[in-house]
Tab-separated table of C-alpha atoms in Angstrom:
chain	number	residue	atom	x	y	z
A	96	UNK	CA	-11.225	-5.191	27.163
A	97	UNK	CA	-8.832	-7.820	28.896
A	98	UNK	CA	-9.146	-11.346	28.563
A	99	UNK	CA	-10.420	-11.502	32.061
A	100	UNK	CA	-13.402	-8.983	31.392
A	101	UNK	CA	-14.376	-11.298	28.131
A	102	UNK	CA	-14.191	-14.216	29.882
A	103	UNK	CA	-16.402	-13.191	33.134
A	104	UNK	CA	-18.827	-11.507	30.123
A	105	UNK	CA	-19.053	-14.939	28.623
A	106	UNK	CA	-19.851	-16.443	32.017
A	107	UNK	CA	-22.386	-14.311	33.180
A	108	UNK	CA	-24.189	-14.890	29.802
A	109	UNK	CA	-23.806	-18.142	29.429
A	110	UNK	CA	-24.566	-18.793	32.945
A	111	UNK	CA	-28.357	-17.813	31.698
A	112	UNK	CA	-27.633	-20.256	28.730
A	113	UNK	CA	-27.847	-23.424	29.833
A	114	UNK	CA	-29.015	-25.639	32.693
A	115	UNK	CA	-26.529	-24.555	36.267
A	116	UNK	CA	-25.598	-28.220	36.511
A	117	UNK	CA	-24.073	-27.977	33.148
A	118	UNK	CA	-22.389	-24.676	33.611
A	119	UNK	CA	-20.624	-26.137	36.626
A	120	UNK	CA	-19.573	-29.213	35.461
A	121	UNK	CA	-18.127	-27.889	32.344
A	122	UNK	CA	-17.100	-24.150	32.768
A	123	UNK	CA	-16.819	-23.396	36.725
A	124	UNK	CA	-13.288	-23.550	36.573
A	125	UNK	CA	-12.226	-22.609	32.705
A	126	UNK	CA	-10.137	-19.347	31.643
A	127	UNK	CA	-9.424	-17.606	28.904
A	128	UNK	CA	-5.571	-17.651	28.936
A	129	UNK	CA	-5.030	-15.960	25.524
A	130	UNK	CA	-6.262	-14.502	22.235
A	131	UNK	CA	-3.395	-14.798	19.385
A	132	UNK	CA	-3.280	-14.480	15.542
A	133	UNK	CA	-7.415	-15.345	15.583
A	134	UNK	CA	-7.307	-17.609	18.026
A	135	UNK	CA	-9.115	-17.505	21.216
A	136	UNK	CA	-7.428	-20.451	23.815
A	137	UNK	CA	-9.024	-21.862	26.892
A	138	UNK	CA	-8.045	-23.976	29.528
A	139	UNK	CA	-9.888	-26.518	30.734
A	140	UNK	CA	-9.508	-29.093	34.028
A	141	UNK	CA	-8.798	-32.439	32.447
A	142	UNK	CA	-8.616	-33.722	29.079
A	143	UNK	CA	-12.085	-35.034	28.233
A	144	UNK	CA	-13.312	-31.288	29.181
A	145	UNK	CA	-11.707	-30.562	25.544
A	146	UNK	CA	-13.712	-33.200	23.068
A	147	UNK	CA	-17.017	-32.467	25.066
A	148	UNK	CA	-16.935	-29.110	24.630
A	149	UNK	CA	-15.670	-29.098	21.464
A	150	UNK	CA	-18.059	-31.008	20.263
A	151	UNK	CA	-20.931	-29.793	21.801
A	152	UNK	CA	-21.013	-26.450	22.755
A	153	UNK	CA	-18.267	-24.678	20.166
A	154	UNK	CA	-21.108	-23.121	18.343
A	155	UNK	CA	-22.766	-21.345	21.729
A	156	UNK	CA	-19.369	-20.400	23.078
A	157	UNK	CA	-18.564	-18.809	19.433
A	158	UNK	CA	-22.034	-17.215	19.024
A	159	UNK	CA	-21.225	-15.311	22.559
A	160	UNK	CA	-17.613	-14.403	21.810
A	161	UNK	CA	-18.594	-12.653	18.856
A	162	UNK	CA	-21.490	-10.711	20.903
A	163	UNK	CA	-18.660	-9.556	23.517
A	164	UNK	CA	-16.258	-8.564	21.178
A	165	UNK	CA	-17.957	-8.385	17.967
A	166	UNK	CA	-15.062	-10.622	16.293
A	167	UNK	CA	-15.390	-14.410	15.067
A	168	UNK	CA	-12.153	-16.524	16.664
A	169	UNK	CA	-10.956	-20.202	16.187
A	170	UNK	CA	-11.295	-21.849	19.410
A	171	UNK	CA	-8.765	-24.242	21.148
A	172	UNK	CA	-9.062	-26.288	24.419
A	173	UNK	CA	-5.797	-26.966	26.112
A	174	UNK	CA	-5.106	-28.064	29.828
A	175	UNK	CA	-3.042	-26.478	32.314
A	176	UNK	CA	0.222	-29.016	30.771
A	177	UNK	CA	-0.210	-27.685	27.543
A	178	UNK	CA	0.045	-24.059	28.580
A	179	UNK	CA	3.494	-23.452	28.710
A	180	UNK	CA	3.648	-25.030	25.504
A	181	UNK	CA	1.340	-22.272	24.085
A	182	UNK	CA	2.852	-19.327	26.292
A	183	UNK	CA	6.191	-20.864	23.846
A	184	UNK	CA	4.836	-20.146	20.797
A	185	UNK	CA	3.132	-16.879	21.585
A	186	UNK	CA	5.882	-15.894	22.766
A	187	UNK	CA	7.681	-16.677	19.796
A	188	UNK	CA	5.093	-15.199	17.072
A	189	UNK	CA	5.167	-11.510	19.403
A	190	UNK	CA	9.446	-11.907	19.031
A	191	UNK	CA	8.918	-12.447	15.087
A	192	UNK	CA	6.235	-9.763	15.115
A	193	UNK	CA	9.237	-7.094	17.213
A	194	UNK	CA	11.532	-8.234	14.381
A	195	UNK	CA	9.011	-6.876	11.287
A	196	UNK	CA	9.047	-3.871	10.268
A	197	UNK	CA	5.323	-3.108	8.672
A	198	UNK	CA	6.521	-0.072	7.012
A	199	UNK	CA	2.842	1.897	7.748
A	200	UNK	CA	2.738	5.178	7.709
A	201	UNK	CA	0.287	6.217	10.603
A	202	UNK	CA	-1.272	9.428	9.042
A	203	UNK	CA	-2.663	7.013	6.528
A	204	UNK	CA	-5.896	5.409	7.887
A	205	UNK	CA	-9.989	5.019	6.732
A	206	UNK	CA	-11.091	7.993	8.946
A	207	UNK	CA	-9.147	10.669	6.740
A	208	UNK	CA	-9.385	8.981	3.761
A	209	UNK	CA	-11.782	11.225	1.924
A	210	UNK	CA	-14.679	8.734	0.191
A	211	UNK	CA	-16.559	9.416	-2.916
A	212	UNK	CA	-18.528	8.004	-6.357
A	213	UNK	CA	-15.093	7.157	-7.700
A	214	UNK	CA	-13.362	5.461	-5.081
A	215	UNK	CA	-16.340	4.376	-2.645
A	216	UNK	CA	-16.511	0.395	-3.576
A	217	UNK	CA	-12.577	0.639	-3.360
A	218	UNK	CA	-12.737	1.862	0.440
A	219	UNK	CA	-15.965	-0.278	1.247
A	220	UNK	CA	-13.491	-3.825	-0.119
A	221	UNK	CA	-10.561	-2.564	1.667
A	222	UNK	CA	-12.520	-1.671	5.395
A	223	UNK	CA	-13.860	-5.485	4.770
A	224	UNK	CA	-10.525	-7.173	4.538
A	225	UNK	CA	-9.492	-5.001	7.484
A	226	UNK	CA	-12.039	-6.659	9.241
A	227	UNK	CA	-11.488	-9.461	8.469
A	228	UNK	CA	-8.069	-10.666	7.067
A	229	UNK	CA	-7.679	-13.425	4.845
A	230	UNK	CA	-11.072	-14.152	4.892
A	231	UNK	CA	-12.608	-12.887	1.951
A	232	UNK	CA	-11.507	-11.167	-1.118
A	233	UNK	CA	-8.101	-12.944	-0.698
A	234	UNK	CA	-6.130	-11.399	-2.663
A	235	UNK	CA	-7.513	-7.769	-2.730
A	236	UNK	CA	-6.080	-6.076	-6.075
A	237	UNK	CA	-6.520	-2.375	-6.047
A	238	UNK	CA	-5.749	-0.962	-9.322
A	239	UNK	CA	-5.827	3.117	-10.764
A	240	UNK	CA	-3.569	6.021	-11.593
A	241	UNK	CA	-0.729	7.459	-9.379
A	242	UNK	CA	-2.098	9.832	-7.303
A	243	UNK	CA	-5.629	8.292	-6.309
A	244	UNK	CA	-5.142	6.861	-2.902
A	245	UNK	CA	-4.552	3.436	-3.597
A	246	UNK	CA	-1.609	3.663	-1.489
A	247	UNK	CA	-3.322	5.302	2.027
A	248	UNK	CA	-5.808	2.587	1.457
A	249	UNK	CA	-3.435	-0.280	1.837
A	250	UNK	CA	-1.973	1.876	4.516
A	251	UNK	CA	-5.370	2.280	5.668
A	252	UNK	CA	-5.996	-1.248	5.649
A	253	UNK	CA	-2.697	-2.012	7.539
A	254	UNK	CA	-2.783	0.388	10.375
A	255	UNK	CA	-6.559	-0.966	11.365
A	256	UNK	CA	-5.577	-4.817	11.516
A	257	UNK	CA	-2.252	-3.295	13.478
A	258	UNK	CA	-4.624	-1.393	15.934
A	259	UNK	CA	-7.637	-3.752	16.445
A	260	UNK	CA	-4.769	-7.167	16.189
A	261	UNK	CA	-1.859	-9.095	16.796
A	262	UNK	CA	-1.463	-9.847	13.857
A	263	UNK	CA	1.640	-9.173	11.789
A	264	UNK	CA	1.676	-6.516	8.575
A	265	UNK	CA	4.186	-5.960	5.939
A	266	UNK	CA	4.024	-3.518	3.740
A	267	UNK	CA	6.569	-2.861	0.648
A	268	UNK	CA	6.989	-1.757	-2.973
A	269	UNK	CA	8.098	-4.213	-5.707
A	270	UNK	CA	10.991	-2.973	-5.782
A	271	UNK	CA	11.674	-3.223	-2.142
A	272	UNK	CA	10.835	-6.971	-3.092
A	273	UNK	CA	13.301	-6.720	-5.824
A	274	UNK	CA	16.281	-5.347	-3.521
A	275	UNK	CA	15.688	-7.906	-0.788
A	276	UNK	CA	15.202	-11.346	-3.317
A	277	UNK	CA	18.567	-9.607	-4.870
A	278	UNK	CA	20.349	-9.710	-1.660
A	279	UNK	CA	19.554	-13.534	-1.117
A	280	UNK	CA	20.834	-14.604	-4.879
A	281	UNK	CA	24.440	-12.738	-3.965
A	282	UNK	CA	26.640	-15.989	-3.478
A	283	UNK	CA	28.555	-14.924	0.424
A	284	UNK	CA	29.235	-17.150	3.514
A	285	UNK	CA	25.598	-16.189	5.199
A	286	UNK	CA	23.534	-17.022	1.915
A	287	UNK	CA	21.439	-19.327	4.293
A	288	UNK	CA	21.055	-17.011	6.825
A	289	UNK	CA	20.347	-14.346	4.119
A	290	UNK	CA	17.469	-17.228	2.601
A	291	UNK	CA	15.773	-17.812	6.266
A	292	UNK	CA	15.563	-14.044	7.077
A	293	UNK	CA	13.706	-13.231	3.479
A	294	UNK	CA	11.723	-16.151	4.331
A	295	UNK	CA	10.883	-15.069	7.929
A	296	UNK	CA	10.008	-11.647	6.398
A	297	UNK	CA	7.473	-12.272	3.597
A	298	UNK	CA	5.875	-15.763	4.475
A	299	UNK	CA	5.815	-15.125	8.310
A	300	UNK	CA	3.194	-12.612	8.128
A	301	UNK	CA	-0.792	-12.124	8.644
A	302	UNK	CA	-0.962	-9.383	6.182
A	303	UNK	CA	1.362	-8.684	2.677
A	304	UNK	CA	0.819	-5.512	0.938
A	305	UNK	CA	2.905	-4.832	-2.093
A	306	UNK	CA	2.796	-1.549	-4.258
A	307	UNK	CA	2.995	-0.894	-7.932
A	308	UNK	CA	3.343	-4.488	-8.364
A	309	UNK	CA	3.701	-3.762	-11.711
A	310	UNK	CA	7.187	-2.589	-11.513
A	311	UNK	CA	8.159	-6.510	-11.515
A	312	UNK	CA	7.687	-6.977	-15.041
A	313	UNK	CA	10.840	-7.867	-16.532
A	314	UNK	CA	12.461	-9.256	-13.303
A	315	UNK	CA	11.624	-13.010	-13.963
A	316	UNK	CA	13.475	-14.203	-11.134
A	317	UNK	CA	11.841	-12.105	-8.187
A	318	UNK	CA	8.435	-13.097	-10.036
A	319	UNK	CA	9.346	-16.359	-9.608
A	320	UNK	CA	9.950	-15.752	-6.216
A	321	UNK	CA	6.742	-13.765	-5.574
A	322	UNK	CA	4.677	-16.686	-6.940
A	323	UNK	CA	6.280	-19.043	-4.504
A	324	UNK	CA	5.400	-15.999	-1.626
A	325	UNK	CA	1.900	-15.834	-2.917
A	326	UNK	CA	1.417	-19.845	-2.477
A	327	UNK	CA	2.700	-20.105	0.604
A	328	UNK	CA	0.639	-17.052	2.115
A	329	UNK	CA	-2.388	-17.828	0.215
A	330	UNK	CA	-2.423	-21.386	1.351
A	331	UNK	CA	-2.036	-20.613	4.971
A	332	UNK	CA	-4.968	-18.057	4.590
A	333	UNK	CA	-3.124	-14.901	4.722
A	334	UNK	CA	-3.813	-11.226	3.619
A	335	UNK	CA	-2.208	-10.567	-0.001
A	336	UNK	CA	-3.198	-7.149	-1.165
A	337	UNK	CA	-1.648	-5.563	-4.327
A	338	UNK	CA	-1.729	-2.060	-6.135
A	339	UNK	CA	-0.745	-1.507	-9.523
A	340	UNK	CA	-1.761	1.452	-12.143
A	341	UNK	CA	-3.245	-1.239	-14.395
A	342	UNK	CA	-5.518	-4.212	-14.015
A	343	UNK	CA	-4.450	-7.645	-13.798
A	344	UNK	CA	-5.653	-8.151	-17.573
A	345	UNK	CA	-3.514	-5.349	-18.933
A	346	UNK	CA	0.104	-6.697	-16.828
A	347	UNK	CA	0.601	-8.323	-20.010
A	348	UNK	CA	5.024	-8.635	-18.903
A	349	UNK	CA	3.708	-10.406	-15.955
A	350	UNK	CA	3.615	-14.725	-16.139
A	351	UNK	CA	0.256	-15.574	-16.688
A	352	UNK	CA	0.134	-18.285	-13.667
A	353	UNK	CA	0.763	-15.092	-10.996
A	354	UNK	CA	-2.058	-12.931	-13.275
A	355	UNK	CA	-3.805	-16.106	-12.546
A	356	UNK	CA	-3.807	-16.024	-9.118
A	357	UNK	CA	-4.552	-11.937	-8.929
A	358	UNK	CA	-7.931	-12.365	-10.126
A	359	UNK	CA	-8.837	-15.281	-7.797
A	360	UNK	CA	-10.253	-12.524	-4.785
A	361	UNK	CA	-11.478	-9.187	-5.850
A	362	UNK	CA	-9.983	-6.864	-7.985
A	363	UNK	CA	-11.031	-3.256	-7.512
A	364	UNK	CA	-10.516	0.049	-9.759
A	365	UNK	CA	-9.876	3.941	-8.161
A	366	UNK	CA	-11.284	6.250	-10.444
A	367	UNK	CA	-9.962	10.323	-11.065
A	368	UNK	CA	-11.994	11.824	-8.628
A	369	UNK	CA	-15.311	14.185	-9.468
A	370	UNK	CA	-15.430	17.571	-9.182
A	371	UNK	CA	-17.545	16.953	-6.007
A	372	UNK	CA	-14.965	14.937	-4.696
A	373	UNK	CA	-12.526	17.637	-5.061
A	374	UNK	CA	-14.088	20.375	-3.473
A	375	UNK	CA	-14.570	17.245	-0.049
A	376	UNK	CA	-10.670	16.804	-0.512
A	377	UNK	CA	-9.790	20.466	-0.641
A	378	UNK	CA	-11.583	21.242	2.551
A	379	UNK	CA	-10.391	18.673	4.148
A	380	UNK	CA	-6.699	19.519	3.497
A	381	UNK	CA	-7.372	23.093	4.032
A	382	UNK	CA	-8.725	22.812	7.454
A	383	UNK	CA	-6.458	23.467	10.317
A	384	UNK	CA	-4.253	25.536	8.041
A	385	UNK	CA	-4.319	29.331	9.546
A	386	UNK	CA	-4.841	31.031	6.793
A	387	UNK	CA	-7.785	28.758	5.807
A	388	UNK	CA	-10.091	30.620	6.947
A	389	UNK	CA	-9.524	33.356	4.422
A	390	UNK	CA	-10.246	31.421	1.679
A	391	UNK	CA	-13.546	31.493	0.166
A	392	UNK	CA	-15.794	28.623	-1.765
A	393	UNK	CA	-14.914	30.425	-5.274
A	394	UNK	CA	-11.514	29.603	-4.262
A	395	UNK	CA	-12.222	25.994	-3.901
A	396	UNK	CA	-14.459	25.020	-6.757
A	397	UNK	CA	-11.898	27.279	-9.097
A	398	UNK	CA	-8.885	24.837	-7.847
A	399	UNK	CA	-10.905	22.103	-7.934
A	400	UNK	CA	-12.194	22.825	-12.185
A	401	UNK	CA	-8.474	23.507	-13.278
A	402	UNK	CA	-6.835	20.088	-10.888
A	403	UNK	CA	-8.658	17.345	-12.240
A	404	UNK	CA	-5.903	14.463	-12.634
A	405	UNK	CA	-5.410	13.430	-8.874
A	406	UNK	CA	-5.066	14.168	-5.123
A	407	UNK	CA	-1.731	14.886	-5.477
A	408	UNK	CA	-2.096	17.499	-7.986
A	409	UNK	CA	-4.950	19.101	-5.560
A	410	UNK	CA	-2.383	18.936	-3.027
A	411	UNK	CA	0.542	21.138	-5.091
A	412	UNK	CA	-2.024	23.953	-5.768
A	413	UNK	CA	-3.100	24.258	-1.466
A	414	UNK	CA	1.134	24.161	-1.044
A	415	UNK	CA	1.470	27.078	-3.808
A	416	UNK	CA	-1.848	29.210	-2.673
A	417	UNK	CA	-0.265	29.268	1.013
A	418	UNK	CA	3.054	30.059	-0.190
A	419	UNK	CA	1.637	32.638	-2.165
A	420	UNK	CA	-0.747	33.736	0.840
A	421	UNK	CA	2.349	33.615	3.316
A	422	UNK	CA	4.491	36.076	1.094
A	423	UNK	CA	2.196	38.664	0.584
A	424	UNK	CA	-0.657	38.437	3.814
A	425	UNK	CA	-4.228	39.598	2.052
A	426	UNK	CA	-7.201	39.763	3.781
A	427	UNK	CA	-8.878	37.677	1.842
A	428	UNK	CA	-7.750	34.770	-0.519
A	429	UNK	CA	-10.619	35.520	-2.920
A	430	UNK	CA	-11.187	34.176	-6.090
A	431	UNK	CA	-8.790	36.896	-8.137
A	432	UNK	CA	-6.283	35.985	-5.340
A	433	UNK	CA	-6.342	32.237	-6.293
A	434	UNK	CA	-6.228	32.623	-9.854
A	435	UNK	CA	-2.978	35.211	-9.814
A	436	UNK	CA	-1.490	32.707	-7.085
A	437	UNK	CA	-1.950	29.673	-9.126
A	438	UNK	CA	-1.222	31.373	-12.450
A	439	UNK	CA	1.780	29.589	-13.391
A	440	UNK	CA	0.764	26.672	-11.962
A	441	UNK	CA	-2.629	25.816	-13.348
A	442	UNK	CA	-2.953	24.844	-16.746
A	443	UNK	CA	0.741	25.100	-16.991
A	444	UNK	CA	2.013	22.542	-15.417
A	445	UNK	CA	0.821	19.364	-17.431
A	446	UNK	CA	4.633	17.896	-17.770
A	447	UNK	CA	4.605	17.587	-13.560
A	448	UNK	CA	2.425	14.590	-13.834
A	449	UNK	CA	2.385	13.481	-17.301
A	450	UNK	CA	3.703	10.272	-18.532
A	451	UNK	CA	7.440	8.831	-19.538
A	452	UNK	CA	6.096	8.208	-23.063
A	453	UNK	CA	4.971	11.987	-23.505
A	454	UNK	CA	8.643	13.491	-22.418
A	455	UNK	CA	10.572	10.951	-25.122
A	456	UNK	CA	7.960	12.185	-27.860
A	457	UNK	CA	9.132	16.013	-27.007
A	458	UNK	CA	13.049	14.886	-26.415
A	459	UNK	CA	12.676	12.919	-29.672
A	460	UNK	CA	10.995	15.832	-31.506
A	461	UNK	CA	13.546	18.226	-30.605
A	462	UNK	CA	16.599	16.439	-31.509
A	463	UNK	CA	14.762	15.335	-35.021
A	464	UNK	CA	15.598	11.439	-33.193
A	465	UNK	CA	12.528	8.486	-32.806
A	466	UNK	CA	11.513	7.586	-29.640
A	467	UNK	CA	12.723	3.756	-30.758
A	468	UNK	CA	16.065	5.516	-30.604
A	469	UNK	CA	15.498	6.844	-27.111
A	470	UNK	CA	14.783	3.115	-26.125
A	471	UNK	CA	17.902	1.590	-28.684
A	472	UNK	CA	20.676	0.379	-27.519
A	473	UNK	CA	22.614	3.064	-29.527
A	474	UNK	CA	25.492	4.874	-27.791
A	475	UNK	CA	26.449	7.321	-30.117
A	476	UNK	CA	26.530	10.909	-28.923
A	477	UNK	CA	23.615	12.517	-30.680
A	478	UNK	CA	21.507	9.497	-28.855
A	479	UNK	CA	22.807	8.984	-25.990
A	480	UNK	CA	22.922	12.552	-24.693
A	481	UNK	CA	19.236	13.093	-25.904
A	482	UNK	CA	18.704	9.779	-24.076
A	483	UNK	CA	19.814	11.423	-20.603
A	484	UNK	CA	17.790	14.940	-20.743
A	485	UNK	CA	15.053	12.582	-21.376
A	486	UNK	CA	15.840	10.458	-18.303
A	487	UNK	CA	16.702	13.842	-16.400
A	488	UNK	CA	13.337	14.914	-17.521
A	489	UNK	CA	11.098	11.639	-16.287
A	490	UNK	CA	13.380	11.971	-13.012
A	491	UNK	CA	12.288	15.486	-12.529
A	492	UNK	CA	9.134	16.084	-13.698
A	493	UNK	CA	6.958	13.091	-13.183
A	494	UNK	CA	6.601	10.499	-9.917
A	495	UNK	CA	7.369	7.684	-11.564
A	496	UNK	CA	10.233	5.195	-9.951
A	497	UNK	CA	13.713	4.923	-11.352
A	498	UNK	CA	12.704	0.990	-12.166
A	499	UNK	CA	9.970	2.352	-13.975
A	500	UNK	CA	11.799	4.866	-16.010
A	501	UNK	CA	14.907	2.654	-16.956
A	502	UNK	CA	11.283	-0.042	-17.915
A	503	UNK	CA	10.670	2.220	-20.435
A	504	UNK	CA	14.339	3.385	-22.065
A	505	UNK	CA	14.830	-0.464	-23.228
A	506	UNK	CA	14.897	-2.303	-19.216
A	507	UNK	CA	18.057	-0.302	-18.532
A	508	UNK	CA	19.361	-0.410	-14.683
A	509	UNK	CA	18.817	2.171	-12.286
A	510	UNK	CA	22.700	2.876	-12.273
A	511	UNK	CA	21.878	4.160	-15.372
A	512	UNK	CA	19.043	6.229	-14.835
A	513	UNK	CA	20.770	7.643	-11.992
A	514	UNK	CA	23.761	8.228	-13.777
A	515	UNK	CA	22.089	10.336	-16.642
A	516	UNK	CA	20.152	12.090	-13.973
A	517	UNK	CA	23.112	13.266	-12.144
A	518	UNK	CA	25.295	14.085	-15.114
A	519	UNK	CA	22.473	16.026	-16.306
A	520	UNK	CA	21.544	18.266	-13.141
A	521	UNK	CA	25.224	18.354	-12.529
A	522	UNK	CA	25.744	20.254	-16.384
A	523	UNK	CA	22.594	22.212	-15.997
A	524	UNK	CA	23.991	24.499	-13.291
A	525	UNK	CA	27.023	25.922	-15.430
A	526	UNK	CA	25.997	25.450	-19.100
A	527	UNK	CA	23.201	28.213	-19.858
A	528	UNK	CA	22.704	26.464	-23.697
A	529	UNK	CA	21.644	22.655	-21.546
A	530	UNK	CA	19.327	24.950	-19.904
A	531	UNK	CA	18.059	26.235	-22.741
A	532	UNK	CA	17.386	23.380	-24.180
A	533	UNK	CA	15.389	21.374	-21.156
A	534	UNK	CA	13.231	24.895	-20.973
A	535	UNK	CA	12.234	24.638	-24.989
A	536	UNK	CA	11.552	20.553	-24.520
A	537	UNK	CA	9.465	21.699	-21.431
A	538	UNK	CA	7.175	23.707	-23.310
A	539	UNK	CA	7.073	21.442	-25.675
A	540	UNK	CA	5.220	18.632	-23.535
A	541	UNK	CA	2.828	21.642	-22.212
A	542	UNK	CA	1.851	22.516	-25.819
């Protein structure tokens, strides 16, 4: 609906309103020249038009705003000399908002996310602060596993305030936040200019979304600086949602006074989802597939008893059962179809999503090492190599970032990780005895 339509709406209703002496004198010849960033602006005749009406009939022009557009806006008077004025800083805020990059991923919104027991207050808090942003459960801390959907609800939550607003959405891992408050501490000739366009791209925005905030443990200086983001954005009544695999009460690396200020909105937990839940999300990523037709409800409810960690695990057994289905075309995917397709998959394949401290256990078993050694800042040879099939290993077989792998081997860099990684999967190819080796620790983390 254009402002125009909204504003002849209002008329006609409130031309019932009130008394038609009243309605001349003091909205005959007002407009609605703009709505911006939750702010509806109107332009009045003369001056005194803006007290009166202010003061006496803001609550009935609210009441039918929200009844025409089902949205509650901040109103402003201005006369025709303060418009260009306005028309300025619009056009300013729309300039700033071209400059952001939100970083949403479209196919991520509340219509496909799939809702049950586990996750159903989770997606009822974040379709509220879509709503309305910054106006209740400020922040919004969703907290759970990898693999649950707490990342296509902040997605969720971004691409609806994008669609239904003009208001301006950011959304970044912590270590995004890392790389860019690195880039301003780097002493060069455009440090300012460095300083004003980090600035202009965290604190100039409606809506901050940060994932796996718990990858900025250890980085005092870019919590520092995410405190000072948090103030500023939280003071000006802005959106601050964060996702993390633990809740605020167990980021026990993180200062206290930004812990603090995570528990001041709502904090909200994702939880594995039910077997009912899986059978919703396996339909639901089945259909539209061609062969999905061919695959029965023993199909579904088998995939869905055997993948019971996450979505993502759901996900890697559809991928494998049409792979399988494309290679060799039956009929029928029935259930003694499923269970030869998925055969190396299910119940096998624990290490794909297990956890860092799991894969140094094996590493450390097999080389008759501790895991404290893993972790040590030892560089001998019968550590350090052990050290890099176990980094190899985290790189490969789990989804966990390189920050949060070199976290875990004693807060080494990510040159490092990468380093082992590549030395590793560069070896592998020629020396059959490596191979060996990362095949035995494999089976060792299965068993």
């Amino acid at each position: 609906m254009s402002n125009e339509e909204i504003w002849k709406n209002f008329l006609e209703i409130l031309s019932t309103r009130i008394a038609t002496v009243s309605f001349n004198t003091w909205f005959k010849e007002t407009k609605l020249v703009n709505i911006n960033n939750g702010k509806l602006i109107i332009q009045v005749p003369m001056t005194f038009h803006k007290k009166f009406l202010n003061d006496n009939y803001y609550d009935l022009i609210e009441e039918i705003i929200n009844s025409i557009t089902g949205t509650n806006y901040d109103l402003e008077f201005i006369v025709e000399d303060e418009l260009e004025k306005i028309e300025t800083n619009v056009e300013k805020e729309e300039n700033i908002h071209k400059r952001i990059n939100s970083n949403l991923n479209d196919k991520y919104t509340f219509e496909n996310f799939i809702i049950g027991d586990s996750n159903r207050f989770a997606q009822t808090a974040a379709l509220a602060v879509a709503e309305q942003p910054g106006k209740i459960y400020n922040p919004l801390f969703i907290y759970g596993k990898s693999g649950l959907g707490k990342t296509h609800l902040m997605h969720a939550i971004g691409n609806y305030v994008a669609k239904n607003s003009n208001k301006t959405v950011l959304y970044i891992t912590s270590e995004q936040f890392i790389s860019d408050f690195i880039g301003i501490t780097k002493k060069d000739e455009n440090n300012f200019n460095i300083i004003d366009n980090f600035k202009e791209k965290y604190r100039n925005v409606d809506v901050l979304m940060i994932d796996d905030i718990q990858f900025l443990a250890g980085a005092e200086k870019s919590q520092g600086e995410f405190f000072n983001t948090f103030t500023t954005l939280y003071d000006s009544n802005k959106q601050i949602i964060i996702s993390s695999d633990r809740s605020p009460d167990d980021l026990k690396k993180l200062e206290e006074r930004l812990l603090t200020r995570f528990r001041w909105g709502l904090t909200v937990n994702i939880y594995p989802p039910d077997f009912e839940l899986r059978c919703k999300i396996l339909k639901d990523k089945m259909s539209g597939h061609e062969v999905a037709s061919l695959v029965n409800n023993d199909v579904i409810e088998y995939i869905a008893s055997n993948c019971e960690n996450d979505v993502r695990h759901l996900e890697g057994a559809i991928t494998r059962l049409y792979a399988y289905a494309a290679m060799m075309c039956p009929k029928e995917i029935n259930l003694e179809f499923a269970v030869d397709a998925l055969k190396d998959y299910i119940g096998k394949n624990t290490f794909v999503t297990n956890d860092i401290q799991r894969i140094q256990k094996a590493v450390a078993d097999h080389f008759k090492i501790t895991v404290e050694d893993l972790k040590s800042k030892k560089r001998t040879n019968n550590i350090s190599f052990p050290r890099q099939i176990a980094m190899y290993l985290c790189r490969m077989t789990t989804e966990e970032t390189i920050v949060k792998i070199g976290l875990e081997f004693g807060n080494r860099d990510h040159a490092t990780v990468l380093h082992s990684f590549e030395k590793i999967n560069e070896e592998i190819k020629t020396n059959y005895e490596l191979k060996e080796t990362i095949e035995q620790i494999k089976n060792r983390i299965v068993n």
